[in-house]
Coordinates of C-alpha atoms in Angstrom, one line a residue:
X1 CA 4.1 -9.8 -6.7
X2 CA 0.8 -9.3 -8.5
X3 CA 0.3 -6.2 -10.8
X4 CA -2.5 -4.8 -8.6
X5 CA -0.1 -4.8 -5.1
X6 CA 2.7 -3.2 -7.2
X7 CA 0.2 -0.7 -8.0
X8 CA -0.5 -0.1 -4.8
X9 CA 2.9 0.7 -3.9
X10 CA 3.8 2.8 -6.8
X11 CA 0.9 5.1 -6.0
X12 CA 2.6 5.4 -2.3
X13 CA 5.8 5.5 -3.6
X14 CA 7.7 9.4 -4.6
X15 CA 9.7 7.2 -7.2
X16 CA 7.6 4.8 -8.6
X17 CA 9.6 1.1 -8.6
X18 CA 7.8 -1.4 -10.9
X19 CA 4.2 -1.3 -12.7
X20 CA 4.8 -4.9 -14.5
X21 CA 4.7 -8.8 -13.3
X22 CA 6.8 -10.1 -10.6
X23 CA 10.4 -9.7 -11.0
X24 CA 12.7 -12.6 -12.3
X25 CA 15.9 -13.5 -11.7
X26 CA 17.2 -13.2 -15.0
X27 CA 16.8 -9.8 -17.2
X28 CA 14.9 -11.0 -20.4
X29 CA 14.2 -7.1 -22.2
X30 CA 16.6 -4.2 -23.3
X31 CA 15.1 -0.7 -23.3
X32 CA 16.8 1.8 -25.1
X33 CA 15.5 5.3 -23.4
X34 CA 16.2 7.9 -25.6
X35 CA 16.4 11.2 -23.9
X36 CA 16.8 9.2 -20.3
X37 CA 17.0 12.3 -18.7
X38 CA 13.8 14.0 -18.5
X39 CA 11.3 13.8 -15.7
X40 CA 8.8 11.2 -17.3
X41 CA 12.1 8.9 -18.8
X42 CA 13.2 9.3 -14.5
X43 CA 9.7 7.9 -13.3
X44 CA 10.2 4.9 -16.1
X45 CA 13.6 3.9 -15.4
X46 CA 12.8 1.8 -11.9
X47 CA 10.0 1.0 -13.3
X48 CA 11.8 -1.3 -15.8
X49 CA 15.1 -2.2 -14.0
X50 CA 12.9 -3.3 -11.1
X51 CA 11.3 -5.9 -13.2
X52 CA 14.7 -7.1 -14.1
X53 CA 14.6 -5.1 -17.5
X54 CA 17.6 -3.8 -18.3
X55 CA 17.7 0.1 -19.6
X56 CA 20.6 2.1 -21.2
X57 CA 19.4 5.7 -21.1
X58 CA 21.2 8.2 -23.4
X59 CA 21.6 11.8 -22.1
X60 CA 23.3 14.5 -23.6
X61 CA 24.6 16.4 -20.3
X62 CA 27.6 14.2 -18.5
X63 CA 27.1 16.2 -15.6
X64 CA 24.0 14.4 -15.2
X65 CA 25.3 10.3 -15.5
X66 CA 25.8 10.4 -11.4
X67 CA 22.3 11.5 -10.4
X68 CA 21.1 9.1 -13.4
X69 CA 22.8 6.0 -12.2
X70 CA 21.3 6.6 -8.7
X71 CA 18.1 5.2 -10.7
X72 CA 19.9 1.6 -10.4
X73 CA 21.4 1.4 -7.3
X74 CA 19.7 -2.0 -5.3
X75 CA 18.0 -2.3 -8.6
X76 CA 17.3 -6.4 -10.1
X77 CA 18.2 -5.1 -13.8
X78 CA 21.3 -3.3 -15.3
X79 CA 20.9 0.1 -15.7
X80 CA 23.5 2.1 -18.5
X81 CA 24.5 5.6 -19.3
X82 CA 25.1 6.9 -22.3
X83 CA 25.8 10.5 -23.5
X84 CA 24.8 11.2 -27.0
X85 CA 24.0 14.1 -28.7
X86 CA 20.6 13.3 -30.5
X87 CA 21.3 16.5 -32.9
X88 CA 24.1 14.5 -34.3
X89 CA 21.6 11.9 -35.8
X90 CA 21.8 13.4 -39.2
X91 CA 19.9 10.3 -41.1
X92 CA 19.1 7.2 -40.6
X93 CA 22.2 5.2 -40.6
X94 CA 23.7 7.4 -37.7
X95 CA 20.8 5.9 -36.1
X96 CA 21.5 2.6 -37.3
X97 CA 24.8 3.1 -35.5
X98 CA 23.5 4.0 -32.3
X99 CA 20.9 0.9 -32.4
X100 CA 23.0 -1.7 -33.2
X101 CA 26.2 -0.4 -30.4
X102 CA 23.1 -1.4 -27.8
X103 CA 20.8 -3.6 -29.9
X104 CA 18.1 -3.0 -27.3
X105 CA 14.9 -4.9 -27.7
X106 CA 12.2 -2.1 -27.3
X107 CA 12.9 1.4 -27.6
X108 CA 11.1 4.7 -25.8
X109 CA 11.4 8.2 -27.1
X110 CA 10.4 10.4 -24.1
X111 CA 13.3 13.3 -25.7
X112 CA 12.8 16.6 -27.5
X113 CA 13.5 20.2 -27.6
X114 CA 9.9 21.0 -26.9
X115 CA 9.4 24.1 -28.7
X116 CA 12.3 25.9 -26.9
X117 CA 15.5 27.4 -27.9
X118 CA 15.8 27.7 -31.8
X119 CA 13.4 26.1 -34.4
X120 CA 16.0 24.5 -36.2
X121 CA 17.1 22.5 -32.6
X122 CA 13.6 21.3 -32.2
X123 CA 13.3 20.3 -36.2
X124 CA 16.4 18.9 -35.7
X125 CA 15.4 16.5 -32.5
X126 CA 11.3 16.1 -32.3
X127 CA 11.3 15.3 -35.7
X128 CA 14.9 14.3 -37.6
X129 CA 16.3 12.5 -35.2
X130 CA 12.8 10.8 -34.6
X131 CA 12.4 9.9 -37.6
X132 CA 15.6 8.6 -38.4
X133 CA 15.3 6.6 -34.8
X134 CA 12.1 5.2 -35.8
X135 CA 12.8 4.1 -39.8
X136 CA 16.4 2.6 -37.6
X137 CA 14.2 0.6 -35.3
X138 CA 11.4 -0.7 -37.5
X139 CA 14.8 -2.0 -40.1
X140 CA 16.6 -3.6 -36.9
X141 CA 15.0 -7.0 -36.4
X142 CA 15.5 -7.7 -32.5
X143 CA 13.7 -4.6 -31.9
X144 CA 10.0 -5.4 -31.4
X145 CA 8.4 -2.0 -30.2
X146 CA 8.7 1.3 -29.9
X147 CA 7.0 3.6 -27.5
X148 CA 6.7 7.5 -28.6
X149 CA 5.8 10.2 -26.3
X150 CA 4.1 12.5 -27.6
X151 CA 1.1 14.6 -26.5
X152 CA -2.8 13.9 -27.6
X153 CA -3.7 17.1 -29.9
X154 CA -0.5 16.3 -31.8
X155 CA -2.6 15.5 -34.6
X156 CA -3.7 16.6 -38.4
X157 CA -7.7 16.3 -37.8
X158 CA -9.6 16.7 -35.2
X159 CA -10.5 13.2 -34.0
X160 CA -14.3 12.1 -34.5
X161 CA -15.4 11.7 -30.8
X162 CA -14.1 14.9 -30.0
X163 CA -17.1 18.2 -30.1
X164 CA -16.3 20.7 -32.7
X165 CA -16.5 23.5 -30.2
X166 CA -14.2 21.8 -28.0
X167 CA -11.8 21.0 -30.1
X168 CA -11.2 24.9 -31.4
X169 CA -11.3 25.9 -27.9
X170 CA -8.6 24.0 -27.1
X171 CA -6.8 25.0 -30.5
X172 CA -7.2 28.7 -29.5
X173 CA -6.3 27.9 -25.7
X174 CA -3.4 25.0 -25.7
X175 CA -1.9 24.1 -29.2
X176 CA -1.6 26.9 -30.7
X177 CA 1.0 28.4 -28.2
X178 CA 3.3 24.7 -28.9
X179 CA 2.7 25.5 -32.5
X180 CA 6.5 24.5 -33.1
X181 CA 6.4 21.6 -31.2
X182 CA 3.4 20.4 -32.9
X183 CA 4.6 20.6 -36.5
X184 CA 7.6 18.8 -35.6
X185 CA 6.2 15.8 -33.7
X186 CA 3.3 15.5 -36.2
X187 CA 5.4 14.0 -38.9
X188 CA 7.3 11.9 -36.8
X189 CA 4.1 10.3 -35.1
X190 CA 2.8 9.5 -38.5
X191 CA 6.3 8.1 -39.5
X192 CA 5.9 6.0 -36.5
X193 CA 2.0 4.9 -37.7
X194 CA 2.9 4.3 -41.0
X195 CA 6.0 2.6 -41.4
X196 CA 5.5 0.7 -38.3
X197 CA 2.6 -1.4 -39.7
X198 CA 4.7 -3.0 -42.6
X199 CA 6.3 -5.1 -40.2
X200 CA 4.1 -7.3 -38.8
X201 CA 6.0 -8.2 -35.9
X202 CA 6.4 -4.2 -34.6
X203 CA 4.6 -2.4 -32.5
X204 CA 4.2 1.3 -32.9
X205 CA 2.7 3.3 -30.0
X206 CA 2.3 6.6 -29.9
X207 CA 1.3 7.4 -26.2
X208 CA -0.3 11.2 -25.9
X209 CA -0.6 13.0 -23.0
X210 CA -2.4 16.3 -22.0
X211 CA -0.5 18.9 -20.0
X212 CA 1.8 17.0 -17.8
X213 CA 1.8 17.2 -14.0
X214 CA 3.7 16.0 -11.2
X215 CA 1.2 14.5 -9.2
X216 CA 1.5 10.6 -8.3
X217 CA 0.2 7.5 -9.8
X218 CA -3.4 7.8 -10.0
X219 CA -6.3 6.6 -12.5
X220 CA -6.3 7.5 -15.9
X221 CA -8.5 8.1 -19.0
X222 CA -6.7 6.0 -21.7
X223 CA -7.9 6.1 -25.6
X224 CA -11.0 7.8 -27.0
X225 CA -12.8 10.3 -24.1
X226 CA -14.7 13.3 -25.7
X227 CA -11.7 15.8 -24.6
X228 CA -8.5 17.0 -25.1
X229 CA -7.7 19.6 -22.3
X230 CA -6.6 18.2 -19.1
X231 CA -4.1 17.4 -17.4
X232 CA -2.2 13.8 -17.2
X233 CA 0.4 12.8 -14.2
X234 CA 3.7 12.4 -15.6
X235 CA 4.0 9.3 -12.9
X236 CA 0.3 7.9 -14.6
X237 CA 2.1 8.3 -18.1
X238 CA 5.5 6.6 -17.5
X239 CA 3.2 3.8 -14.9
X240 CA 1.2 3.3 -18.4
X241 CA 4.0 3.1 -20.6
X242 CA 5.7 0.5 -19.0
X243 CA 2.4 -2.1 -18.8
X244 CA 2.2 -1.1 -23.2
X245 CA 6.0 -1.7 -23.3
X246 CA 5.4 -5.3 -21.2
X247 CA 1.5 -6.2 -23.1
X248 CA 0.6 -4.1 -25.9
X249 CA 1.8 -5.7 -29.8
X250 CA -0.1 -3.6 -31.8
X251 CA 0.6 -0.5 -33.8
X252 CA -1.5 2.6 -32.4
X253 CA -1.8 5.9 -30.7
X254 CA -3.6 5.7 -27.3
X255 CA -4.5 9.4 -25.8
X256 CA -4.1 9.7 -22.1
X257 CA -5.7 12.2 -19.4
X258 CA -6.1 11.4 -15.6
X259 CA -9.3 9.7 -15.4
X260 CA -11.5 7.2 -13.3
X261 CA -9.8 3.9 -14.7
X262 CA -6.9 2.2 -13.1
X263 CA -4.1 2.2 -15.3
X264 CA -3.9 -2.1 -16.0
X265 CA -8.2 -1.9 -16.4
X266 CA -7.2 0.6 -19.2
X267 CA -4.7 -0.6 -20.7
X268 CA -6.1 -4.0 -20.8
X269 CA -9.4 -2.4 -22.1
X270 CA -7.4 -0.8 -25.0
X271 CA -5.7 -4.1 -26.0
X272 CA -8.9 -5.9 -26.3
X273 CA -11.1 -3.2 -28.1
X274 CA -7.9 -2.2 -30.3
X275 CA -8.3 1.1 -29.7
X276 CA -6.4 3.5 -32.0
X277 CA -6.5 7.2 -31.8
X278 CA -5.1 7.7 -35.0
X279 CA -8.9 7.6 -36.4
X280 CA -10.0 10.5 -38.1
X281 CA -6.5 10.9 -39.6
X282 CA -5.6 10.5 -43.5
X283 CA -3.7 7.5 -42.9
X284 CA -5.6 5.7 -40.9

């Protein structure tokens, strides 16, 4: 099935199925999705098994492995569930440990405390245990790419294209009330940025969404657009992640918003231009 009548159907579809080429009769990429079950990681997972991916999804609640597994039934890849606690990566070769158990070939981070509970559980997930999963990716050769989601004013400068006034509106308004959040993604998106360009066969993406909303598959504004505020589908964000995961081999960030782009034009766009939101920071 082409990618254009997928597309159609996902944007029908409650529970999105597939976003990539037609599926094959044999399963020829691993996905580990870290934090497997959160509502954009849900949206992803058909996405991938339908395409004859297979995923193994690490949760930390066992309560949840029969509603996760529900996400493969009738499915053309393998889908696995895994509880892990992602607080008990304490460095890098824990991570090492968890890696090589699944030796996926691309890895997703859509997990985190997200600001709540104590500071020391989100310093301890959004940016530790990041970190650590990212350093134990790019130093596992199978492993190829590795999406991060994270969310587009996650960042130490404000980005060139962006107004001035805009920019410390949305300070005032948005990221300063994530504050916690913010200072413990930061350093594991740069992490990501960094250390992922020494190898030259990784890709490091750092996908960044606005405030995330439940509506369906839609189009999308995908790189540089002169704002930050908005609002980006979760369904839009996982639908996007999955065409990087199956196109994109380049280390960048890429800021996402609902827009007036379909999601492939976008994406494709990106690719071609080598667009990288990570301009305007020190280590760019």
């Amino acid at each position: 099935m082409a990618l254009h009548t997928i597309a159609a159907h996902v944007r029908q579809l409650s529970r999105p199925l597939s976003v990539l080429r037609a599926a094959t009769t044999m399963s020829t990429n691993h996905v580990l999705l870290l934090g497997g079950s959160g509502k954009v990681a849900r949206l992803l997972t058909p996405m991938l098994l339908h395409q004859s991916w297979d995923v193994t999804s690490i949760i930390y609640n066992p309560d949840q492995i029969a509603d996760l597994k529900q996400l493969g039934v009738n499915q053309n890849g393998k889908l696995n569930v895994l509880v892990r606690s992602l607080e008990d990566i304490k460095n890098e070769t824990d991570a090492k440990r968890l890696i090589d158990e699944i030796k996926p070939s691309y890895v997703v981070w859509s997990a985190g405390a997200g600001g709540k509970g104590a500071p020391e559980r989100t310093e301890a997930i959004d940016r530790d245990a990041a970190i650590h999963c990212i350093r134990a990716s790019i130093a596992s050769p199978y492993i190829t790419k590795f999406v991060m989601i994270s969310f587009n004013g996650c960042r130490y400068e404000k980005p060139p294209w962006i107004d001035e006034t805009h920019w410390q509106e949305y300070l005032k308004v948005t990221r300063n009330h994530y504050q916690r959040y913010y200072e413990a993604k930061l350093p594991a998106d740069e992490v990501l940025y960094v250390e992922g360009k020494k190898r030259k066969d990784f890709a490091g993406i750092c996908l960044r969404p606005g405030r995330l909303s439940m509506e369906p598959v839609g189009k999308v504004s995908l790189g540089k657009f002169p704002r930050v505020e908005g609002y980006t589908s979760r369904a839009s964000l996982a639908y996007t992640a999955a065409l990087l995961l199956d196109s994109h081999n380049k280390n960048c960030w890429l800021d996402i918003l609902d827009g007036d782009e379909d999601p492939e034009a976008a994406v494709k766009r990106c690719i071609e231009e080598e667009v990288d939101c990570a301009e305007g920071e020190y280590f760019y």
